[in-house]
Structures are given as C-alpha cells and as structure tokens.
PDB file of C-alpha atoms in Angstrom:
ATOM      1  CA  MET Y 184     -54.605 -18.253  94.622  1.00 78.00           C
ATOM      2  CA  ARG Y 185     -53.507 -17.845  90.978  1.00 90.00           C
ATOM      3  CA  ALA Y 186     -52.884 -14.129  91.496  1.00 91.00           C
ATOM      4  CA  GLU Y 187     -50.695 -14.823  94.510  1.00 90.00           C
ATOM      5  CA  GLY Y 188     -48.658 -17.345  92.556  1.00 90.00           C
ATOM      6  CA  ARG Y 189     -48.323 -14.927  89.667  1.00 92.00           C
ATOM      7  CA  ILE Y 190     -47.120 -12.149  91.979  1.00 90.00           C
ATOM      8  CA  ARG Y 191     -44.574 -14.448  93.629  1.00 88.00           C
ATOM      9  CA  ASP Y 192     -43.352 -15.554  90.215  1.00 89.00           C
ATOM     10  CA  GLU Y 193     -43.056 -11.957  88.943  1.00 89.00           C
ATOM     11  CA  LEU Y 194     -41.187 -10.862  92.068  1.00 86.00           C
ATOM     12  CA  ARG Y 195     -38.766 -13.743  91.680  1.00 85.00           C
ATOM     13  CA  THR Y 196     -38.139 -13.277  87.933  1.00 89.00           C
ATOM     14  CA  ARG Y 197     -38.159  -9.479  87.718  1.00 88.00           C
ATOM     15  CA  PHE Y 198     -36.569  -8.448  90.967  1.00 84.00           C
ATOM     16  CA  GLY Y 199     -34.845 -11.582  92.201  1.00 81.00           C
ATOM     17  CA  VAL Y 200     -36.878 -11.467  95.427  1.00 78.00           C
ATOM     18  CA  ASP Y 201     -37.935 -14.700  97.054  1.00 78.00           C
ATOM     19  CA  VAL Y 202     -41.123 -13.949  98.986  1.00 77.00           C
ATOM     20  CA  ASN Y 203     -40.822 -17.111 101.059  1.00 78.00           C
ATOM     21  CA  ASN Y 204     -37.363 -16.143 102.313  1.00 74.00           C
ATOM     22  CA  THR Y 205     -38.044 -13.932 105.328  1.00 59.00           C
ATOM     23  CA  GLY Y 206     -34.354 -13.147 105.823  1.00 72.00           C
ATOM     24  CA  ALA Y 207     -34.227 -10.944 102.718  1.00 64.00           C
ATOM     25  CA  ASP Y 208     -32.113  -7.833 103.040  1.00 77.00           C
ATOM     26  CA  PRO Y 209     -34.387  -4.765 102.714  1.00 79.00           C
ATOM     27  CA  ALA Y 210     -31.560  -2.769 101.139  1.00 84.00           C
ATOM     28  CA  ALA Y 211     -31.116  -5.410  98.441  1.00 81.00           C
ATOM     29  CA  VAL Y 212     -34.840  -5.383  97.739  1.00 77.00           C
ATOM     30  CA  GLN Y 213     -34.845  -1.589  97.497  1.00 84.00           C
ATOM     31  CA  ALA Y 214     -31.807  -1.655  95.190  1.00 83.00           C
ATOM     32  CA  ALA Y 215     -33.508  -4.191  92.931  1.00 82.00           C
ATOM     33  CA  VAL Y 216     -36.678  -2.095  92.739  1.00 85.00           C
ATOM     34  CA  GLU Y 217     -34.681   1.052  91.942  1.00 84.00           C
ATOM     35  CA  ALA Y 218     -32.693  -0.773  89.257  1.00 82.00           C
ATOM     36  CA  GLU Y 219     -35.928  -1.858  87.585  1.00 85.00           C
ATOM     37  CA  GLN Y 220     -37.307   1.679  87.709  1.00 84.00           C
ATOM     38  CA  LEU Y 221     -34.121   3.041  86.135  1.00 80.00           C
ATOM     39  CA  ARG Y 222     -34.282   0.420  83.398  1.00 80.00           C
ATOM     40  CA  ARG Y 223     -37.862   1.370  82.567  1.00 84.00           C
ATOM     41  CA  GLN Y 224     -37.047   5.061  82.607  1.00 80.00           C
ATOM     42  CA  SER Y 225     -34.091   4.513  80.296  1.00 78.00           C
ATOM     43  CA  ASP Y 226     -36.287   2.475  77.923  1.00 79.00           C
ATOM     44  CA  THR Y 227     -38.809   5.321  77.866  1.00 81.00           C
ATOM     45  CA  GLU Y 228     -36.032   7.801  77.171  1.00 78.00           C
ATOM     46  CA  ARG Y 229     -34.701   5.695  74.297  1.00 78.00           C
ATOM     47  CA  GLN Y 230     -38.199   5.431  72.793  1.00 82.00           C
ATOM     48  CA  ARG Y 231     -38.628   9.197  73.047  1.00 80.00           C
ATOM     49  CA  SER Y 232     -35.231   9.642  71.426  1.00 76.00           C
ATOM     50  CA  ALA Y 233     -36.179   7.372  68.526  1.00 78.00           C
ATOM     51  CA  THR Y 234     -39.443   9.275  68.041  1.00 83.00           C
ATOM     52  CA  GLU Y 235     -37.625  12.604  67.972  1.00 78.00           C
ATOM     53  CA  GLN Y 236     -35.109  11.237  65.490  1.00 76.00           C
ATOM     54  CA  ALA Y 237     -37.924  10.077  63.183  1.00 81.00           C
ATOM     55  CA  GLU Y 238     -39.638  13.473  63.424  1.00 82.00           C
ATOM     56  CA  ASP Y 239     -36.356  15.178  62.601  1.00 77.00           C
ATOM     57  CA  ALA Y 240     -35.826  12.994  59.545  1.00 80.00           C
ATOM     58  CA  ALA Y 241     -39.339  13.779  58.284  1.00 84.00           C
ATOM     59  CA  LEU Y 242     -38.877  17.521  58.824  1.00 82.00           C
ATOM     60  CA  SER Y 243     -35.475  17.463  57.120  1.00 80.00           C
ATOM     61  CA  CYS Y 244     -36.953  15.685  54.079  1.00 84.00           C
ATOM     62  CA  GLN Y 245     -39.760  18.233  53.959  1.00 84.00           C
ATOM     63  CA  ALA Y 246     -37.249  21.098  54.158  1.00 81.00           C
ATOM     64  CA  ASP Y 247     -35.159  19.577  51.345  1.00 84.00           C
ATOM     65  CA  GLU Y 248     -38.244  19.227  49.160  1.00 86.00           C
ATOM     66  CA  THR Y 249     -39.188  22.848  49.819  1.00 84.00           C
ATOM     67  CA  ASP Y 250     -35.621  23.885  48.953  1.00 83.00           C
ATOM     68  CA  ARG Y 251     -35.923  22.113  45.604  1.00 84.00           C
ATOM     69  CA  THR Y 252     -39.239  23.884  44.942  1.00 83.00           C
ATOM     70  CA  ALA Y 253     -37.639  27.234  45.788  1.00 80.00           C
ATOM     71  CA  GLU Y 254     -34.700  26.501  43.487  1.00 83.00           C
ATOM     72  CA  ALA Y 255     -37.080  25.602  40.647  1.00 81.00           C
ATOM     73  CA  ALA Y 256     -38.935  28.884  41.199  1.00 78.00           C
ATOM     74  CA  ARG Y 257     -35.626  30.787  41.145  1.00 78.00           C
ATOM     75  CA  THR Y 258     -34.657  29.092  37.891  1.00 81.00           C
ATOM     76  CA  SER Y 259     -37.983  29.949  36.288  1.00 76.00           C
ATOM     77  CA  ALA Y 260     -37.556  33.542  37.489  1.00 74.00           C
ATOM     78  CA  GLU Y 261     -34.237  33.758  35.681  1.00 76.00           C
ATOM     79  CA  VAL Y 262     -35.545  32.435  32.373  1.00 76.00           C
ATOM     80  CA  ALA Y 263     -39.045  33.943  32.356  1.00 70.00           C
ATOM     81  CA  PRO Y 264     -39.417  36.328  29.406  1.00 73.00           C
ATOM     82  CA  ASP Y 265     -42.103  38.499  30.985  1.00 79.00           C
ATOM     83  CA  GLU Y 266     -41.234  40.900  33.824  1.00 80.00           C
ATOM     84  CA  GLY Y 267     -44.460  40.044  35.689  1.00 80.00           C
ATOM     85  CA  GLU Y 268     -43.709  36.328  35.514  1.00 79.00           C
ATOM     86  CA  ARG Y 269     -40.175  36.924  36.796  1.00 76.00           C
ATOM     87  CA  GLU Y 270     -41.417  38.905  39.776  1.00 81.00           C
ATOM     88  CA  GLN Y 271     -44.061  36.306  40.541  1.00 81.00           C
ATOM     89  CA  ALA Y 272     -41.476  33.511  40.345  1.00 78.00           C
ATOM     90  CA  GLN Y 273     -39.102  35.449  42.612  1.00 80.00           C
ATOM     91  CA  VAL Y 274     -41.864  35.955  45.175  1.00 82.00           C
ATOM     92  CA  GLN Y 275     -42.686  32.243  44.982  1.00 82.00           C
ATOM     93  CA  ALA Y 276     -39.007  31.341  45.416  1.00 80.00           C
ATOM     94  CA  GLU Y 277     -38.708  33.604  48.436  1.00 84.00           C
ATOM     95  CA  ARG Y 278     -41.859  32.142  49.999  1.00 85.00           C
ATOM     96  CA  GLU Y 279     -40.640  28.573  49.492  1.00 82.00           C
ATOM     97  CA  GLN Y 280     -37.212  29.411  50.898  1.00 82.00           C
ATOM     98  CA  ASN Y 281     -38.824  30.912  54.004  1.00 84.00           C
ATOM     99  CA  ARG Y 282     -40.911  27.755  54.432  1.00 83.00           C
ATOM    100  CA  ALA Y 283     -37.799  25.589  54.096  1.00 81.00           C
ATOM    101  CA  ASP Y 284     -35.933  27.678  56.662  1.00 81.00           C
ATOM    102  CA  ALA Y 285     -38.854  27.510  59.100  1.00 81.00           C
ATOM    103  CA  THR Y 286     -39.072  23.733  58.694  1.00 79.00           C
ATOM    104  CA  ARG Y 287     -35.355  23.362  59.335  1.00 74.00           C
ATOM    105  CA  GLU Y 288     -35.659  25.470  62.481  1.00 76.00           C
ATOM    106  CA  LYS Y 289     -38.366  23.118  63.743  1.00 73.00           C
ATOM    107  CA  ALA Y 290     -36.163  20.106  63.060  1.00 69.00           C
ATOM    108  CA  GLU Y 291     -32.986  21.506  64.582  1.00 63.00           C
ATOM    109  CA  PRO Y 292     -33.931  21.537  68.286  1.00 55.00           C
ATOM    110  CA  LEU Y 293     -35.406  18.034  68.086  1.00 54.00           C
ATOM    111  CA  TYR Y 294     -32.304  16.606  66.475  1.00 46.00           C
ATOM    112  CA  ASP Y 295     -29.978  18.495  68.785  1.00 52.00           C
ATOM    113  CA  SER Y 296     -31.873  17.451  71.892  1.00 61.00           C
ATOM    114  CA  GLU Y 297     -32.020  13.770  71.003  1.00 66.00           C
ATOM    115  CA  GLU Y 298     -28.415  13.560  69.927  1.00 70.00           C
ATOM    116  CA  ARG Y 299     -27.157  15.512  72.903  1.00 71.00           C
ATOM    117  CA  ARG Y 300     -29.094  13.414  75.437  1.00 75.00           C
ATOM    118  CA  GLU Y 301     -27.881  10.180  73.927  1.00 77.00           C
ATOM    119  CA  ARG Y 302     -24.270  11.365  73.765  1.00 77.00           C
ATOM    120  CA  ASP Y 303     -24.346  12.728  77.321  1.00 78.00           C
ATOM    121  CA  ALA Y 304     -25.851   9.523  78.691  1.00 81.00           C
ATOM    122  CA  ASP Y 305     -23.151   7.451  76.986  1.00 83.00           C
ATOM    123  CA  LYS Y 306     -20.377   9.690  78.328  1.00 81.00           C
ATOM    124  CA  LEU Y 307     -21.738   9.520  81.854  1.00 82.00           C
ATOM    125  CA  GLU Y 308     -22.055   5.736  81.680  1.00 83.00           C
ATOM    126  CA  GLN Y 309     -18.445   5.478  80.458  1.00 83.00           C
ATOM    127  CA  ARG Y 310     -17.301   7.463  83.509  1.00 82.00           C
ATOM    128  CA  ASP Y 311     -19.065   4.969  85.778  1.00 82.00           C
ATOM    129  CA  VAL Y 312     -21.580   7.527  86.993  1.00 81.00           C
ATOM    130  CA  GLY Y 313     -24.435   5.885  88.862  1.00 82.00           C
ATOM    131  CA  LYS Y 314     -27.501   4.991  86.845  1.00 80.00           C
ATOM    132  CA  ASP Y 315     -29.689   7.120  89.084  1.00 80.00           C
ATOM    133  CA  ALA Y 316     -27.536  10.189  88.377  1.00 81.00           C
ATOM    134  CA  VAL Y 317     -27.610   9.517  84.623  1.00 81.00           C
ATOM    135  CA  SER Y 318     -31.353   9.059  84.797  1.00 79.00           C
ATOM    136  CA  ALA Y 319     -31.787  12.315  86.718  1.00 77.00           C
ATOM    137  CA  LYS Y 320     -29.686  14.230  84.185  1.00 75.00           C
ATOM    138  CA  MET Y 321     -31.624  12.803  81.261  1.00 75.00           C
ATOM    139  CA  ALA Y 322     -34.923  13.683  82.941  1.00 74.00           C
ATOM    140  CA  ALA Y 323     -33.673  17.238  83.435  1.00 71.00           C
ATOM    141  CA  ASP Y 324     -32.563  17.376  79.799  1.00 69.00           C
ATOM    142  CA  VAL Y 325     -36.045  16.434  78.644  1.00 68.00           C
ATOM    143  CA  SER Y 326     -37.527  19.294  80.601  1.00 58.00           C
ATOM    144  CA  GLN Y 327     -34.876  21.718  79.331  1.00 61.00           C
ATOM    145  CA  SER Y 328     -34.435  20.525  75.774  1.00 55.00           C
ATOM    146  CA  LYS Y 329     -33.287  23.844  74.321  1.00 58.00           C
ATOM    147  CA  PRO Y 330     -29.537  24.247  74.036  1.00 56.00           C
ATOM    148  CA  ALA Y 331     -27.973  26.724  76.426  1.00 55.00           C
ATOM    149  CA  THR Y 332     -26.707  28.753  73.468  1.00 56.00           C
ATOM    150  CA  ALA Y 333     -30.305  29.579  72.562  1.00 60.00           C
ATOM    151  CA  ALA Y 334     -30.585  31.676  75.712  1.00 62.00           C
ATOM    152  CA  VAL Y 335     -27.870  34.061  74.585  1.00 61.00           C
ATOM    153  CA  LYS Y 336     -28.656  33.985  70.900  1.00 61.00           C
ATOM    154  CA  ALA Y 337     -30.132  37.325  69.910  1.00 54.00           C
ATOM    155  CA  GLN Y 338     -31.248  38.809  66.655  1.00 55.00           C
ATOM    156  CA  GLN Y 339     -28.617  40.864  64.887  1.00 53.00           C
ATOM    157  CA  THR Y 340     -29.585  44.477  65.363  1.00 56.00           C
ATOM    158  CA  GLN Y 341     -27.865  47.755  64.877  1.00 62.00           C
ATOM    159  CA  SER Y 342     -26.182  48.688  68.085  1.00 61.00           C
ATOM    160  CA  ALA Y 343     -26.209  52.288  69.193  1.00 64.00           C
ATOM    161  CA  LYS Y 344     -23.085  54.184  68.268  1.00 68.00           C
ATOM    162  CA  ALA Y 345     -21.480  56.592  70.661  1.00 68.00           C
ATOM    163  CA  ARG Y 346     -21.499  60.095  69.316  1.00 68.00           C
ATOM    164  CA  PRO Y 347     -19.594  63.040  70.698  1.00 68.00           C
ATOM    165  CA  THR Y 348     -21.822  65.590  72.305  1.00 66.00           C
ATOM    166  CA  LEU Y 349     -21.631  69.000  70.781  1.00 63.00           C
ATOM    167  CA  SER Y 350     -22.821  71.834  72.901  1.00 62.00           C
ATOM    168  CA  ARG Y 351     -24.559  74.661  71.202  1.00 62.00           C
ATOM    169  CA  SER Y 352     -22.930  77.374  73.286  1.00 61.00           C
ATOM    170  CA  PRO Y 353     -19.337  78.414  72.729  1.00 59.00           C
ATOM    171  CA  LYS Y 354     -16.990  77.163  75.387  1.00 60.00           C
ATOM    172  CA  LEU Y 355     -14.688  79.487  77.205  1.00 61.00           C
ATOM    173  CA  GLN Y 356     -11.191  78.350  77.611  1.00 63.00           C
ATOM    174  CA  ARG Y 357      -9.198  79.766  80.477  1.00 62.00           C
ATOM    175  CA  THR Y 358      -5.579  80.268  79.828  1.00 68.00           C
ATOM    176  CA  ASP Y 359      -4.578  81.916  83.066  1.00 68.00           C
ATOM    177  CA  MET Y 360      -4.364  80.041  86.315  1.00 67.00           C
ATOM    178  CA  GLY Y 361      -5.369  83.033  88.454  1.00 63.00           C
ATOM    179  CA  ARG Y 362      -8.599  83.510  90.213  1.00 58.00           C
TER     180      ARG Y 362
END
C-alpha cells in the first residue's frame, strides 16, 4: 500500500499525472514523459560537459608545466659551458616540448567538443527548435566528437611535381605537308 501511494505521489509531482483521473489525455501523458526524459538527458549532457571541461583544464595545466620545463632546459642549453651538457639539455628540451605538444593535442578535442556542443545547444534553443531535436543533435555530437575539419586535415608532405618527359630518341619534325 505504501508503494502504491509513493508511485501515485511521484506521478503527480514529477509528471503532473493524476492516476485517479481516468479522463487523462494520453497525448498529454506522453508529452510529460518525453519532457522528463529530455530533461534527464540534458542534465547528463551538462554533467559530461563539465567533466570534459575539468579534464581539459588539467591537461592544459600539465602542458603549461611541461612547457616551462622545456624552456628551462633550453635556457640551460644556452648557458652550459660543456658541449656535451648543451647537447643533453637540448635533447631534454626537445623531449619536454614534444610531451607538451602531445598533452595539448589530447586537451584540444575535449575542449572543442564540450564548447561546441554547449554553444550549438544554446543556438538551437534560441531558435525555438524543439527540445527533442536539440537532444538528438547533442547525442549525435557525443558520438561524433571530432571536428569535421579533422577529417580533411592531412600531414604536410611534399607533393609530386610535374616534370616534362624527355624522350631519349631524337624527334623528327616534318616541315612539309605532303604525304
């Protein structure tokens, strides 16, 4: 009996559905249920966004610290009196710089994804797009969190240059039009 009362109370407070009223509109009930699902999904999305933002901040701090270490190694390479020490400091600086760059690359997609999803959701809500459409777009963004520009981004390589073909045999040039 307590469970039944609890369920009735939850239905009334959460969804605005009176169980005792048999004349309830099924469409209104369905709309209320869908609205609650969208609210929960949006809360989950906001929590995920906050988590990604925190991870990005931590990775950015780590990259900055590694940059400072690399700069200190570069400075010691410049002032080291011994050639061996200079080379060792330069290698250390290069290693630290590579670590900093790798850490920044890890942070970039997370930050971009979180910021982009939040901005897109706000824009769609301002245009009075339905909550279900906004929710669907955000769910698709989570699954495809890499920016579209990453698909066309390629490593810089030397492209092949066109070269004129030179034949090894001498060419005959006909000057007369006769056969």
